[in-house]
PDB file of C-alpha atoms in Angstrom:
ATOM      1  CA  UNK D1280     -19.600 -19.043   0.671  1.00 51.00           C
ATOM      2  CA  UNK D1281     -16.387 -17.146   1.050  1.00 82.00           C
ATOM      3  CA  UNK D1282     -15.764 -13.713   2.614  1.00 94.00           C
ATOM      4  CA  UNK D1283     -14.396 -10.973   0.105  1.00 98.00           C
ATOM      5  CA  UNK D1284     -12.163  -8.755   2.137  1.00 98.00           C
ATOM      6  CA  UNK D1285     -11.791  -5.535   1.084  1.00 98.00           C
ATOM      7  CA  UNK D1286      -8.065  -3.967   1.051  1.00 98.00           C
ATOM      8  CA  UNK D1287      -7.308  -0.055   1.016  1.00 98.00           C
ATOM      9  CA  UNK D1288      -4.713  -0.018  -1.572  1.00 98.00           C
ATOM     10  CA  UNK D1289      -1.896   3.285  -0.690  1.00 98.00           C
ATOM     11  CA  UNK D1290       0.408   4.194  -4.171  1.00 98.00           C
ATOM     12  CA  UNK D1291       3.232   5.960  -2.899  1.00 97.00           C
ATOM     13  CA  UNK D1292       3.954   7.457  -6.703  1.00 96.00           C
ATOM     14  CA  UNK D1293       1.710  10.225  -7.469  1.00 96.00           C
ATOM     15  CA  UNK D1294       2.808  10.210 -11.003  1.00 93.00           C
ATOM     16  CA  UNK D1295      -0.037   9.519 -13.733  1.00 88.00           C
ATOM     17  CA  UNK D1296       1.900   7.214 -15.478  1.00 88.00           C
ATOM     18  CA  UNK D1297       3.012   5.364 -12.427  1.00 93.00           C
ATOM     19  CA  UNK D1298       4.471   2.216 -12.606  1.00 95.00           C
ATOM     20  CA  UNK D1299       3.615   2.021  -8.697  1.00 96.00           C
ATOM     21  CA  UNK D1300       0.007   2.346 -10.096  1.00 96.00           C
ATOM     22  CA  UNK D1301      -0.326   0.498 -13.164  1.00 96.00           C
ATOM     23  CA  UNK D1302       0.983  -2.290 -10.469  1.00 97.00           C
ATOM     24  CA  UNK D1303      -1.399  -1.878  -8.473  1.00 97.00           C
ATOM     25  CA  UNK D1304      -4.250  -1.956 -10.664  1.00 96.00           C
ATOM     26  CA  UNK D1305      -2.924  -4.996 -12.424  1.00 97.00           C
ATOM     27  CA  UNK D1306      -2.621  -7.119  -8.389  1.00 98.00           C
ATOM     28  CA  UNK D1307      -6.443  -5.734  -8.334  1.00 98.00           C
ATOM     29  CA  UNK D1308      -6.847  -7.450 -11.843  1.00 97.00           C
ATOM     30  CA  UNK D1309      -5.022 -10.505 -10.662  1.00 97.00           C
ATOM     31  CA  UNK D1310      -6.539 -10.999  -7.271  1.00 98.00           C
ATOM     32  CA  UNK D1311      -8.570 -13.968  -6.074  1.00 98.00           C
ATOM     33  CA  UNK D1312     -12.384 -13.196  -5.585  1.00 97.00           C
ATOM     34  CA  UNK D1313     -11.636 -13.446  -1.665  1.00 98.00           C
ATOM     35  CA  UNK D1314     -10.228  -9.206  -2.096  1.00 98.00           C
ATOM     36  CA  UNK D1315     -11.684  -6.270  -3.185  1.00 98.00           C
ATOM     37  CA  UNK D1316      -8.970  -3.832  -3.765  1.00 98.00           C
ATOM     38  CA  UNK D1317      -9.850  -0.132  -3.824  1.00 98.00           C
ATOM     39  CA  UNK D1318      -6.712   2.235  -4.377  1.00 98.00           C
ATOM     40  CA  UNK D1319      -6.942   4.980  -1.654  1.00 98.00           C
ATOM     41  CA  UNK D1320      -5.938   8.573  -3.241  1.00 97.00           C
ATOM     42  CA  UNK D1321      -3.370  10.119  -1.089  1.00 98.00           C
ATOM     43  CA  UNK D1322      -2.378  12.999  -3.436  1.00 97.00           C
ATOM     44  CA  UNK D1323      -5.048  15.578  -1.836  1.00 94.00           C
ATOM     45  CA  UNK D1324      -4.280  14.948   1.598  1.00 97.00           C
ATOM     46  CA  UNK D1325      -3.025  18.314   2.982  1.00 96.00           C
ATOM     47  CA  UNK D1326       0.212  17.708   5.584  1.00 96.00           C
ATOM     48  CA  UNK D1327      -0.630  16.613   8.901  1.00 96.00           C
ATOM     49  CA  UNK D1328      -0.691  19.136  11.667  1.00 92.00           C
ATOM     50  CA  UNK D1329      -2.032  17.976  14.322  1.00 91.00           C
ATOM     51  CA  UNK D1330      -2.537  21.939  15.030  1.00 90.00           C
ATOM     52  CA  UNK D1331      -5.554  21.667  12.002  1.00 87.00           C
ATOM     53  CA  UNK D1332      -6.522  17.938  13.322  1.00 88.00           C
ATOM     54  CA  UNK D1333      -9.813  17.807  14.897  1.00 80.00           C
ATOM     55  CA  UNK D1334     -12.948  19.848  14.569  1.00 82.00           C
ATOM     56  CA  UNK D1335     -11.266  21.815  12.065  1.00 86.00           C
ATOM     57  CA  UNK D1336      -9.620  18.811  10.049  1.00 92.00           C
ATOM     58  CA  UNK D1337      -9.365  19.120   6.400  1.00 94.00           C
ATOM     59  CA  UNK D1338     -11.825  17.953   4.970  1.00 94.00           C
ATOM     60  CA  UNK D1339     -10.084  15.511   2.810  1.00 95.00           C
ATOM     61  CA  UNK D1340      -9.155  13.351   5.930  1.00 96.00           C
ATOM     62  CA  UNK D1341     -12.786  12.394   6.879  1.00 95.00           C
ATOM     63  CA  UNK D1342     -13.464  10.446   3.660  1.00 97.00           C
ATOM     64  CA  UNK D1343      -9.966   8.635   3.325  1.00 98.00           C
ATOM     65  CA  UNK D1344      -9.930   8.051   7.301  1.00 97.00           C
ATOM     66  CA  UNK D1345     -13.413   6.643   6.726  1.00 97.00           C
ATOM     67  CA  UNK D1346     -12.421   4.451   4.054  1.00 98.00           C
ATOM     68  CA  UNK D1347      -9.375   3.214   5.577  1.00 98.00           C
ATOM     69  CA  UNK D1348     -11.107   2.297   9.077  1.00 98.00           C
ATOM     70  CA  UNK D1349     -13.758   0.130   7.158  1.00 98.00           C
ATOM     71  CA  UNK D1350     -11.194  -1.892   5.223  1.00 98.00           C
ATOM     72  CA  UNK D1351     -10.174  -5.657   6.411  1.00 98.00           C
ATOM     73  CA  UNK D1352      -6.980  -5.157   5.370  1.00 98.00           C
ATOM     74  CA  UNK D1353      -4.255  -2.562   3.771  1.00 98.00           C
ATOM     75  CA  UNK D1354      -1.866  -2.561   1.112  1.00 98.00           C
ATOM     76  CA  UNK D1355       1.261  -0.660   0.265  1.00 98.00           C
ATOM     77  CA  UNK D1356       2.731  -0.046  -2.934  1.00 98.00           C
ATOM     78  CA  UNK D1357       5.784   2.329  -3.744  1.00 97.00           C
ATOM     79  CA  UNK D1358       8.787   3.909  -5.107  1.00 95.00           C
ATOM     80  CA  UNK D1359      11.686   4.285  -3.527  1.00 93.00           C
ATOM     81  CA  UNK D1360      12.846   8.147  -2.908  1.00 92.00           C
ATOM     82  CA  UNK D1361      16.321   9.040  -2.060  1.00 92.00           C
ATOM     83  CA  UNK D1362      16.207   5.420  -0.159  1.00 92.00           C
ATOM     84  CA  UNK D1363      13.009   5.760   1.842  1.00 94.00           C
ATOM     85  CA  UNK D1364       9.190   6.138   0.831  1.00 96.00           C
ATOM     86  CA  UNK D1365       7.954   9.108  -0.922  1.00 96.00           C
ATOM     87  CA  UNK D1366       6.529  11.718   1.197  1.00 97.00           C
ATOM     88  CA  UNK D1367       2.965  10.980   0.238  1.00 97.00           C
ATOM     89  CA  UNK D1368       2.877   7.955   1.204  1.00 98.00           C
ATOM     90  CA  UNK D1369       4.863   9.267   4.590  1.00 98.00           C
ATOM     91  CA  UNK D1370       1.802  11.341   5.234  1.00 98.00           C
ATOM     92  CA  UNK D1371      -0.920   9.316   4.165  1.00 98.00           C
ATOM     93  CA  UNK D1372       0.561   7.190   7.202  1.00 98.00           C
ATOM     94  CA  UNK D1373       0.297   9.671   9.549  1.00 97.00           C
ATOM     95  CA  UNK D1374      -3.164  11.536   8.705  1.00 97.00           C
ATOM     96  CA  UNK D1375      -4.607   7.856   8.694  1.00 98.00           C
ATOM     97  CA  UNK D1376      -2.936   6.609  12.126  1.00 97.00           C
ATOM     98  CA  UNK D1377      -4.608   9.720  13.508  1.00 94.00           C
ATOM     99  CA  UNK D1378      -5.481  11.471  15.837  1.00 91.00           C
ATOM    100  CA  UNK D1379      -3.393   9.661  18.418  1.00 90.00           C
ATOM    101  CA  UNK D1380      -5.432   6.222  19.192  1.00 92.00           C
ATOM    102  CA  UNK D1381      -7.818   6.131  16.622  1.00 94.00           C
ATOM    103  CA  UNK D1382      -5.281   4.597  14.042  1.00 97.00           C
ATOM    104  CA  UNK D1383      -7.238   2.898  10.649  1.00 98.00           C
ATOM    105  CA  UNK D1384      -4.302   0.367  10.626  1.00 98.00           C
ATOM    106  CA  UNK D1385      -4.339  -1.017  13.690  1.00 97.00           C
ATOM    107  CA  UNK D1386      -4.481  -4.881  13.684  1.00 97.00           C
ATOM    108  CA  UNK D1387      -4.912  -4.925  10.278  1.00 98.00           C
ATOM    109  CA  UNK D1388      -3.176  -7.619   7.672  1.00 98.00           C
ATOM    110  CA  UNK D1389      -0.838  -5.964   5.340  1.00 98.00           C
ATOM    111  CA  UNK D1390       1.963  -6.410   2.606  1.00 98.00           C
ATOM    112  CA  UNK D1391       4.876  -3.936   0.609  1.00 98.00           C
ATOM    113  CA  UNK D1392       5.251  -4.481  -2.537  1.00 98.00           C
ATOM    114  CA  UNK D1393       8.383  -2.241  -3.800  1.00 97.00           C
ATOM    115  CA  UNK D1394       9.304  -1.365  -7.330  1.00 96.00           C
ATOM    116  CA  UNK D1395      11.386   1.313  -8.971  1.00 92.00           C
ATOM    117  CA  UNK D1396      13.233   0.900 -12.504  1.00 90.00           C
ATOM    118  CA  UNK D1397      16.314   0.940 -10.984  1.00 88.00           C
ATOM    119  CA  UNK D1398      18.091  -2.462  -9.973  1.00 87.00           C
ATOM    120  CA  UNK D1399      17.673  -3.014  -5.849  1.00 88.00           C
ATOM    121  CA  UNK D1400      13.578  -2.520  -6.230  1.00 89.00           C
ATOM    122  CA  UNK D1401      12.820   0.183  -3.340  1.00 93.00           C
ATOM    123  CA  UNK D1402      14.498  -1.991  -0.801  1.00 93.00           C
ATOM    124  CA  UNK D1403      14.967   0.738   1.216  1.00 94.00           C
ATOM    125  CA  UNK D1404      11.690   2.035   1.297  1.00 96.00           C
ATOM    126  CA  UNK D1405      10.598  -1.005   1.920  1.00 96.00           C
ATOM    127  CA  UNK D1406      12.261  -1.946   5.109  1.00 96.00           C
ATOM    128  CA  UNK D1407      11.249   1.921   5.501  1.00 96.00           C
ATOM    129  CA  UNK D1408       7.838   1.417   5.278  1.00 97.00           C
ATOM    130  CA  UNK D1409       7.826  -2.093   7.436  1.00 97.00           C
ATOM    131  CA  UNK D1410       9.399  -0.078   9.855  1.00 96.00           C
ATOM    132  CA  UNK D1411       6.455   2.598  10.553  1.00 96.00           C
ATOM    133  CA  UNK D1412       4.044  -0.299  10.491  1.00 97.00           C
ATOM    134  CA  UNK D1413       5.592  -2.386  13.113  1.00 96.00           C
ATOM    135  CA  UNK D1414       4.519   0.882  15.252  1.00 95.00           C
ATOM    136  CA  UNK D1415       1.129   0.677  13.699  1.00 97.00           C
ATOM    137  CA  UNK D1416       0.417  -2.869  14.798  1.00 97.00           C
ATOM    138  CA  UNK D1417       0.065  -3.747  10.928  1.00 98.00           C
ATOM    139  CA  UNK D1418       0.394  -7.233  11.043  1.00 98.00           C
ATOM    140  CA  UNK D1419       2.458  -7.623   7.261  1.00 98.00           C
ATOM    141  CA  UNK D1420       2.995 -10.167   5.235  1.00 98.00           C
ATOM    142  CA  UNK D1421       6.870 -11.551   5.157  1.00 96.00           C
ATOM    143  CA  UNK D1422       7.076 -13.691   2.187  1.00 96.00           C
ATOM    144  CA  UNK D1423       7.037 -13.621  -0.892  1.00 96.00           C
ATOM    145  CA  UNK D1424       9.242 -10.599  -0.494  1.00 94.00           C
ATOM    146  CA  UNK D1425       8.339  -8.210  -3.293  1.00 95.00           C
ATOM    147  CA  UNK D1426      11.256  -5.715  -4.266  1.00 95.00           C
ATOM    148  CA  UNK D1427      10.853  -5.098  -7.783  1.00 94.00           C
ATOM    149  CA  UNK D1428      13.850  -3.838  -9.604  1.00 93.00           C
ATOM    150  CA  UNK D1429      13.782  -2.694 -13.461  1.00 92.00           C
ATOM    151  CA  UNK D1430       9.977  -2.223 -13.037  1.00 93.00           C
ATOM    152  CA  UNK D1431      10.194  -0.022 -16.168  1.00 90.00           C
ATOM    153  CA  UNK D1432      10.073  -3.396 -18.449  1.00 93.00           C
ATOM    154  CA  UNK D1433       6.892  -4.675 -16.905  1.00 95.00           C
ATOM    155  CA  UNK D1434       4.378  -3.401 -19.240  1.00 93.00           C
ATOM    156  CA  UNK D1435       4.435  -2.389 -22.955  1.00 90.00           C
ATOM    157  CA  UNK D1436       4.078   0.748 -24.638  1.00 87.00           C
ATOM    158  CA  UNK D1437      -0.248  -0.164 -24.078  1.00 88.00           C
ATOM    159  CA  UNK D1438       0.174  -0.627 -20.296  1.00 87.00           C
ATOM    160  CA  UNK D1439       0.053  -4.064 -20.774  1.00 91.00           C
ATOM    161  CA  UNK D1440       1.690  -6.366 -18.308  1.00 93.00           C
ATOM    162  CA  UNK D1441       4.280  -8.599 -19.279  1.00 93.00           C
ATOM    163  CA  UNK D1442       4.543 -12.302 -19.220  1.00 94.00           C
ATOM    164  CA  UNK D1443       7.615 -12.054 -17.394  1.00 94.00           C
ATOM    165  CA  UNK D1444       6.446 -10.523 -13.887  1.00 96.00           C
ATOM    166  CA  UNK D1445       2.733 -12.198 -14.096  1.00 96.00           C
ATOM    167  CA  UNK D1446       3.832 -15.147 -12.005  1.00 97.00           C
ATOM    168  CA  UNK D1447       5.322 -13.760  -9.185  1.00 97.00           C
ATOM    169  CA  UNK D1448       2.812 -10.537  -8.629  1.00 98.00           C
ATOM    170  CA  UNK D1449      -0.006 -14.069  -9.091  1.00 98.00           C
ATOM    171  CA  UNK D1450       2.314 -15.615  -6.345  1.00 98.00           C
ATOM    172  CA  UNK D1451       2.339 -12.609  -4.207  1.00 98.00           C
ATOM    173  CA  UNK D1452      -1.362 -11.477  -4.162  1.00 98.00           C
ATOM    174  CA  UNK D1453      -2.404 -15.131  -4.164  1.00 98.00           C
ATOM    175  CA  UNK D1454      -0.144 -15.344  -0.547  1.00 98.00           C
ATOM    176  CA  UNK D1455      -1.526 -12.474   0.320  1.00 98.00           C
ATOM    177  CA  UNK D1456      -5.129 -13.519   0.505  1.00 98.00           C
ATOM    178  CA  UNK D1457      -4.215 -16.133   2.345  1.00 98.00           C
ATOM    179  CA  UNK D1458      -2.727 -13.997   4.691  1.00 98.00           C
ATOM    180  CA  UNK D1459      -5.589 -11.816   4.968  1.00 98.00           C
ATOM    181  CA  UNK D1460      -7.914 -14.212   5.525  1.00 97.00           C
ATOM    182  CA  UNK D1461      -5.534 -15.743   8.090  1.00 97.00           C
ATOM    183  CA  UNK D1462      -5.356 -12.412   9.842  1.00 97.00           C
ATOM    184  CA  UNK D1463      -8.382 -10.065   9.099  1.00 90.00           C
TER     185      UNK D1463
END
C-alpha cells in the first residue's frame, strides 16, 4: 500500500473569486491518491512581530503553525503583486518559519505554481518566492515550471476548468507527487 502525503496548500490571493484558488482546488481535484491537499488560510494571520511572538502569540498562529509542522510537504500558489508575492503570502512565510529555529518548512518538498491574467504568469513572484525558500531549506520542485499567464481563461463563467490548461496542471501535480514522495 502507498503512503498519502499530506501537502499544506498557501494561496497567495485572498480574493473570493481567486483564480489562485479555484487553481488550487482544481490540483487538489486532479491529484494522485499519493496527496492530500489541505489549503492553509493565511488571510487571519495578524503581521508578524516577533515583539507579540511567544507566550503571547496570536492565537491564530498556533493552529496554522500546527498544521503546517504536521504536513509532508508544502505548496505555493500565487499572484504576482507589483512583481513579487502578495503580502499574505509574505507573512504567512514568516509567522510559519517562526520563531527563529522552529521553521514548519524546513526539509520539506515543495513546488510554485504562478498565475496571474496577465501575459508573463507571476514570474516574478515566482523566482520571489523560490528565493525565500532556498533560506527555508524547502527542497522545491524545478520542473515542470508553472508560470501561468492569461489565467483569467482557465475556467468558465461555472468555475469550471478548461480543457486547455487540464494537461499541464495533470503534468505538474502528477511530477509533483513524485517529487514528494522522492523527498518527504
Amino acid at each position: 500500500m502507498s503512503k498519502t502525503y499530506n501537502v499544506a496548500v498557501l494561496v497567495g490571493s485572498l480574493r473570493k473569486a481567486s483564480i489562485n484558488r479555484k487553481l488550487a482546488l482544481a490540483l487538489a481535484d486532479l491529484a494522485p491518491a499519493s496527496l492530500n491537499l489541505e489549503i492553509l488560510e493565511i488571510g487571519d494571520l495578524p503581521l508578524y512581530n516577533e515583539d507579540a511572538d511567544g507566550d503571547s502569540a496570536p492565537a491564530s498562529y498556533a493552529p496554522f503553525r500546527s498544521k503546517l509542522k504536521a504536513a509532508d510537504a508544502v505548496l505555493f500558489i500565487t499572484p504576482e503583486y507589483n512583481r513579487s508575492i502578495p503580502g499574505a503570502m509574505k507573512n504567512a512565510i514568516d509567522v510559519g518559519s517562526r520563531p527563529y529555529g522552529q521553521s514548519g518548512f524546513s526539509g520539506k518538498p515543495g513546488a510554485v505554481l504562478s498565475a496571474s491574467p496577465g501575459a508573463i504568469g507571476g514570474f516574478g513572484a515566482n523566482h520571489h518566492l523560490r528565493q525565500c525558500l532556498v533560506f527555508l531549506d524547502v527542497h522545491v520542485l524545478q520542473q515542470p515550471e508553472a508560470y501561468l499567464g492569461g489565467a483569467g481563461s482557465f475556467f468558465d463563467e461555472n468555475g469550471v476548468l478548461s480543457d486547455g490548461i487540464k494537461p499541464f496542471l495533470q503534468k505538474f501535480i502528477d511530477a509533483y507527487a513524485a517529487w514528494v514522495a522522492q523527498h518527504a
